[in-house]
Amino acid sequence: MIHTDDFAQHMSSMRLWFDPLPSEMGGPLNLLLPSDTPVISGAVAHYGGHWVHPDWRGNGIPGILLPMAKILTMELFGSDWDTGIVLSNSAQRRDLMAAYGFAKAELCYSGFFPPLHRDETFFLVRSTREQTLRDLPNVMAGLREDGETPVLTTRTGSRNG
């Protein structure tokens, strides 16, 4: 949870990744957000780190965990916004973006990204509280159309218990 008057400024200053900002990170990031992007402020839930071990990929784990996290964040912390950063290769995957369940994805930054020490392009994904509440039932229903409990298996054949 980030309490801020302007989430874009929070990203631009790199406080999203560092606080305090190490001197070697340099100046602010020049964000590429469209001019009609609303000011994201208040209680901002920021999700990330959906790394999944290669043996477990392809089971839709982020698509299960993220809606659950959104529900808990709203209930426990009263979030006004749900946000995330999606790297370019993930943003191009419609299935992945649909599973994440954000209302909007916008090009946010492209260039040298000091925290990763390389050029990077990423997108800001976002939903207002109202959009999340409206979309969550469809996201949850899409997890399993037949209503059965999903059985997760690794690529090596191990099953969940």
PDB file of C-alpha atoms in Angstrom:
ATOM      1  CA  MET A   1       0.000   0.000   0.000  1.00  0.00           C
ATOM      2  CA  ILE A   2       1.254   3.403  -0.942  1.00  0.00           C
ATOM      3  CA  HIS A   3      -0.430   6.539   0.347  1.00  0.00           C
ATOM      4  CA  THR A   4       0.307   9.299  -2.135  1.00  0.00           C
ATOM      5  CA  ASP A   5      -1.060  12.467  -3.710  1.00  0.00           C
ATOM      6  CA  ASP A   6       0.334  11.449  -7.114  1.00  0.00           C
ATOM      7  CA  PHE A   7       1.365   7.881  -7.944  1.00  0.00           C
ATOM      8  CA  ALA A   8       2.975   8.978 -11.239  1.00  0.00           C
ATOM      9  CA  GLN A   9       5.322  11.217  -9.240  1.00  0.00           C
ATOM     10  CA  HIS A  10       6.014   8.259  -6.953  1.00  0.00           C
ATOM     11  CA  MET A  11       7.129   6.246 -10.025  1.00  0.00           C
ATOM     12  CA  SER A  12       9.001   9.105 -11.677  1.00  0.00           C
ATOM     13  CA  SER A  13      11.033   9.772  -8.540  1.00  0.00           C
ATOM     14  CA  MET A  14      11.777   6.003  -8.305  1.00  0.00           C
ATOM     15  CA  ARG A  15      10.427   5.974  -4.740  1.00  0.00           C
ATOM     16  CA  LEU A  16       8.299   3.059  -5.952  1.00  0.00           C
ATOM     17  CA  TRP A  17      11.497   0.993  -5.981  1.00  0.00           C
ATOM     18  CA  PHE A  18      13.770   2.839  -3.510  1.00  0.00           C
ATOM     19  CA  ASP A  19      13.225   5.002  -0.459  1.00  0.00           C
ATOM     20  CA  PRO A  20      15.589   6.658   0.068  1.00  0.00           C
ATOM     21  CA  LEU A  21      16.840   6.748  -3.495  1.00  0.00           C
ATOM     22  CA  PRO A  22      20.497   5.684  -3.791  1.00  0.00           C
ATOM     23  CA  SER A  23      22.624   8.408  -5.384  1.00  0.00           C
ATOM     24  CA  GLU A  24      23.723   6.083  -8.207  1.00  0.00           C
ATOM     25  CA  MET A  25      20.122   5.882  -9.477  1.00  0.00           C
ATOM     26  CA  GLY A  26      20.346   9.411 -10.866  1.00  0.00           C
ATOM     27  CA  GLY A  27      17.501  11.741 -11.677  1.00  0.00           C
ATOM     28  CA  PRO A  28      13.806  11.151 -12.222  1.00  0.00           C
ATOM     29  CA  LEU A  29      12.320   8.891 -14.876  1.00  0.00           C
ATOM     30  CA  ASN A  30      10.594  10.644 -17.762  1.00  0.00           C
ATOM     31  CA  LEU A  31       7.261   8.829 -17.836  1.00  0.00           C
ATOM     32  CA  LEU A  32       5.324   8.413 -21.075  1.00  0.00           C
ATOM     33  CA  LEU A  33       1.827   8.238 -19.610  1.00  0.00           C
ATOM     34  CA  PRO A  34      -0.910   9.683 -21.847  1.00  0.00           C
ATOM     35  CA  SER A  35      -2.074  13.188 -20.953  1.00  0.00           C
ATOM     36  CA  ASP A  36      -5.562  11.894 -20.113  1.00  0.00           C
ATOM     37  CA  THR A  37      -4.253   9.492 -17.453  1.00  0.00           C
ATOM     38  CA  PRO A  38      -6.057  10.393 -14.229  1.00  0.00           C
ATOM     39  CA  VAL A  39      -4.151  11.380 -11.116  1.00  0.00           C
ATOM     40  CA  ILE A  40      -3.813   8.186  -9.127  1.00  0.00           C
ATOM     41  CA  SER A  41      -3.905   9.188  -5.477  1.00  0.00           C
ATOM     42  CA  GLY A  42      -5.016   8.103  -2.049  1.00  0.00           C
ATOM     43  CA  ALA A  43      -4.546   4.524  -0.907  1.00  0.00           C
ATOM     44  CA  VAL A  44      -2.856   2.872  -3.891  1.00  0.00           C
ATOM     45  CA  ALA A  45      -2.394  -0.886  -3.886  1.00  0.00           C
ATOM     46  CA  HIS A  46       0.605  -1.841  -5.998  1.00  0.00           C
ATOM     47  CA  TYR A  47       1.028  -5.479  -6.986  1.00  0.00           C
ATOM     48  CA  GLY A  48       4.077  -7.157  -8.406  1.00  0.00           C
ATOM     49  CA  GLY A  49       6.544  -9.950  -8.078  1.00  0.00           C
ATOM     50  CA  HIS A  50       4.478 -12.629  -9.770  1.00  0.00           C
ATOM     51  CA  TRP A  51       7.511 -14.718 -10.485  1.00  0.00           C
ATOM     52  CA  VAL A  52       6.561 -18.375 -10.722  1.00  0.00           C
ATOM     53  CA  HIS A  53       9.003 -21.270 -10.767  1.00  0.00           C
ATOM     54  CA  PRO A  54       9.305 -22.629 -14.334  1.00  0.00           C
ATOM     55  CA  ASP A  55       7.877 -26.030 -13.313  1.00  0.00           C
ATOM     56  CA  TRP A  56       4.680 -24.319 -12.133  1.00  0.00           C
ATOM     57  CA  ARG A  57       4.210 -21.858 -14.999  1.00  0.00           C
ATOM     58  CA  GLY A  58       1.193 -22.245 -17.225  1.00  0.00           C
ATOM     59  CA  ASN A  59      -1.198 -23.033 -14.369  1.00  0.00           C
ATOM     60  CA  GLY A  60      -2.539 -19.483 -14.093  1.00  0.00           C
ATOM     61  CA  ILE A  61      -1.156 -18.927 -10.615  1.00  0.00           C
ATOM     62  CA  PRO A  62      -0.915 -15.093 -10.953  1.00  0.00           C
ATOM     63  CA  GLY A  63      -4.486 -15.088 -12.268  1.00  0.00           C
ATOM     64  CA  ILE A  64      -5.596 -16.848  -9.088  1.00  0.00           C
ATOM     65  CA  LEU A  65      -3.472 -14.943  -6.571  1.00  0.00           C
ATOM     66  CA  LEU A  66      -3.962 -11.426  -7.931  1.00  0.00           C
ATOM     67  CA  PRO A  67      -7.782 -11.328  -7.654  1.00  0.00           C
ATOM     68  CA  MET A  68      -7.498 -12.733  -4.135  1.00  0.00           C
ATOM     69  CA  ALA A  69      -4.910 -10.089  -3.242  1.00  0.00           C
ATOM     70  CA  LYS A  70      -7.144  -7.335  -4.632  1.00  0.00           C
ATOM     71  CA  ILE A  71     -10.079  -8.494  -2.510  1.00  0.00           C
ATOM     72  CA  LEU A  72      -7.944  -8.673   0.635  1.00  0.00           C
ATOM     73  CA  THR A  73      -6.279  -5.319  -0.018  1.00  0.00           C
ATOM     74  CA  MET A  74      -9.624  -3.613  -0.472  1.00  0.00           C
ATOM     75  CA  GLU A  75     -11.066  -5.223   2.644  1.00  0.00           C
ATOM     76  CA  LEU A  76      -8.065  -4.793   4.927  1.00  0.00           C
ATOM     77  CA  PHE A  77      -6.586  -1.505   3.710  1.00  0.00           C
ATOM     78  CA  GLY A  78      -9.379   0.318   1.872  1.00  0.00           C
ATOM     79  CA  SER A  79      -7.485   0.705  -1.390  1.00  0.00           C
ATOM     80  CA  ASP A  80      -8.727   3.363  -3.813  1.00  0.00           C
ATOM     81  CA  TRP A  81      -6.674   2.074  -6.768  1.00  0.00           C
ATOM     82  CA  ASP A  82      -5.104  -1.194  -7.911  1.00  0.00           C
ATOM     83  CA  THR A  83      -1.877  -0.777  -9.886  1.00  0.00           C
ATOM     84  CA  GLY A  84       1.008  -2.775 -11.232  1.00  0.00           C
ATOM     85  CA  ILE A  85       3.955  -2.552 -13.604  1.00  0.00           C
ATOM     86  CA  VAL A  86       4.013  -5.005 -16.491  1.00  0.00           C
ATOM     87  CA  LEU A  87       7.082  -5.475 -18.646  1.00  0.00           C
ATOM     88  CA  SER A  88       6.654  -5.286 -22.403  1.00  0.00           C
ATOM     89  CA  ASN A  89       6.876  -9.040 -23.061  1.00  0.00           C
ATOM     90  CA  SER A  90       4.051  -9.721 -20.565  1.00  0.00           C
ATOM     91  CA  ALA A  91       1.938  -6.802 -21.780  1.00  0.00           C
ATOM     92  CA  GLN A  92       1.861  -8.364 -25.262  1.00  0.00           C
ATOM     93  CA  ARG A  93       0.221 -11.537 -23.908  1.00  0.00           C
ATOM     94  CA  ARG A  94      -3.549 -11.021 -23.991  1.00  0.00           C
ATOM     95  CA  ASP A  95      -4.193 -14.121 -21.884  1.00  0.00           C
ATOM     96  CA  LEU A  96      -1.886 -12.889 -19.147  1.00  0.00           C
ATOM     97  CA  MET A  97      -3.303  -9.372 -19.183  1.00  0.00           C
ATOM     98  CA  ALA A  98      -6.856 -10.756 -19.001  1.00  0.00           C
ATOM     99  CA  ALA A  99      -5.883 -12.917 -16.028  1.00  0.00           C
ATOM    100  CA  TYR A 100      -4.446  -9.897 -14.215  1.00  0.00           C
ATOM    101  CA  GLY A 101      -7.845  -8.206 -14.489  1.00  0.00           C
ATOM    102  CA  PHE A 102      -6.861  -4.537 -14.652  1.00  0.00           C
ATOM    103  CA  ALA A 103      -9.158  -2.070 -16.423  1.00  0.00           C
ATOM    104  CA  LYS A 104      -6.389  -0.200 -18.254  1.00  0.00           C
ATOM    105  CA  ALA A 105      -2.811  -0.739 -19.435  1.00  0.00           C
ATOM    106  CA  GLU A 106      -0.791   2.254 -20.655  1.00  0.00           C
ATOM    107  CA  LEU A 107       2.746   2.632 -21.872  1.00  0.00           C
ATOM    108  CA  CYS A 108       4.518   4.144 -18.904  1.00  0.00           C
ATOM    109  CA  TYR A 109       8.255   4.146 -19.582  1.00  0.00           C
ATOM    110  CA  SER A 110      10.786   3.187 -22.233  1.00  0.00           C
ATOM    111  CA  GLY A 111      14.508   3.747 -21.902  1.00  0.00           C
ATOM    112  CA  PHE A 112      17.374   3.021 -19.580  1.00  0.00           C
ATOM    113  CA  PHE A 113      15.902   1.799 -16.300  1.00  0.00           C
ATOM    114  CA  PRO A 114      18.450   2.274 -13.490  1.00  0.00           C
ATOM    115  CA  PRO A 115      17.016  -0.320 -11.061  1.00  0.00           C
ATOM    116  CA  LEU A 116      17.597  -3.091 -13.653  1.00  0.00           C
ATOM    117  CA  HIS A 117      20.726  -1.511 -15.224  1.00  0.00           C
ATOM    118  CA  ARG A 118      19.310  -1.980 -18.749  1.00  0.00           C
ATOM    119  CA  ASP A 119      16.893  -0.560 -21.274  1.00  0.00           C
ATOM    120  CA  GLU A 120      13.338  -1.512 -20.435  1.00  0.00           C
ATOM    121  CA  THR A 121       9.810  -0.780 -21.570  1.00  0.00           C
ATOM    122  CA  PHE A 122       6.967  -1.164 -19.133  1.00  0.00           C
ATOM    123  CA  PHE A 123       3.287  -0.473 -18.817  1.00  0.00           C
ATOM    124  CA  LEU A 124       1.248   0.833 -15.912  1.00  0.00           C
ATOM    125  CA  VAL A 125      -1.822  -1.310 -15.299  1.00  0.00           C
ATOM    126  CA  ARG A 126      -4.545   0.231 -13.197  1.00  0.00           C
ATOM    127  CA  SER A 127      -8.116   0.028 -11.978  1.00  0.00           C
ATOM    128  CA  THR A 128     -10.139   2.249  -9.715  1.00  0.00           C
ATOM    129  CA  ARG A 129     -11.781   0.644  -6.708  1.00  0.00           C
ATOM    130  CA  GLU A 130     -15.115   0.763  -8.561  1.00  0.00           C
ATOM    131  CA  GLN A 131     -13.654  -0.891 -11.681  1.00  0.00           C
ATOM    132  CA  THR A 132     -12.095  -3.642  -9.585  1.00  0.00           C
ATOM    133  CA  LEU A 133     -15.366  -4.296  -7.761  1.00  0.00           C
ATOM    134  CA  ARG A 134     -17.233  -4.401 -11.078  1.00  0.00           C
ATOM    135  CA  ASP A 135     -14.703  -6.701 -12.799  1.00  0.00           C
ATOM    136  CA  LEU A 136     -13.783  -9.124 -10.006  1.00  0.00           C
ATOM    137  CA  PRO A 137     -16.876 -11.353 -10.319  1.00  0.00           C
ATOM    138  CA  ASN A 138     -16.093 -12.001 -14.003  1.00  0.00           C
ATOM    139  CA  VAL A 139     -12.406 -12.582 -13.269  1.00  0.00           C
ATOM    140  CA  MET A 140     -13.277 -15.033 -10.497  1.00  0.00           C
ATOM    141  CA  ALA A 141     -15.860 -16.847 -12.650  1.00  0.00           C
ATOM    142  CA  GLY A 142     -13.300 -17.193 -15.402  1.00  0.00           C
ATOM    143  CA  LEU A 143     -10.911 -19.046 -13.132  1.00  0.00           C
ATOM    144  CA  ARG A 144     -12.856 -22.234 -13.557  1.00  0.00           C
ATOM    145  CA  GLU A 145     -16.018 -22.285 -15.702  1.00  0.00           C
ATOM    146  CA  ASP A 146     -17.023 -25.772 -14.556  1.00  0.00           C
ATOM    147  CA  GLY A 147     -16.910 -24.808 -10.887  1.00  0.00           C
ATOM    148  CA  GLU A 148     -14.444 -27.544 -10.000  1.00  0.00           C
ATOM    149  CA  THR A 149     -11.409 -26.930  -7.847  1.00  0.00           C
ATOM    150  CA  PRO A 150      -8.387 -26.551 -10.123  1.00  0.00           C
ATOM    151  CA  VAL A 151      -5.683 -29.169  -9.779  1.00  0.00           C
ATOM    152  CA  LEU A 152      -2.262 -27.613 -10.202  1.00  0.00           C
ATOM    153  CA  THR A 153       0.505 -29.732 -11.603  1.00  0.00           C
ATOM    154  CA  THR A 154       4.122 -28.923 -12.315  1.00  0.00           C
ATOM    155  CA  ARG A 155       5.637 -29.671 -15.688  1.00  0.00           C
ATOM    156  CA  THR A 156       7.348 -32.609 -14.032  1.00  0.00           C
ATOM    157  CA  GLY A 157       3.995 -34.053 -12.941  1.00  0.00           C
ATOM    158  CA  SER A 158       3.849 -33.220  -9.218  1.00  0.00           C
ATOM    159  CA  ARG A 159       0.351 -32.367  -7.983  1.00  0.00           C
ATOM    160  CA  ASN A 160      -0.903 -30.039  -5.316  1.00  0.00           C
ATOM    161  CA  GLY A 161      -2.260 -31.664  -2.191  1.00  0.00           C
TER     162      GLY A 161
END
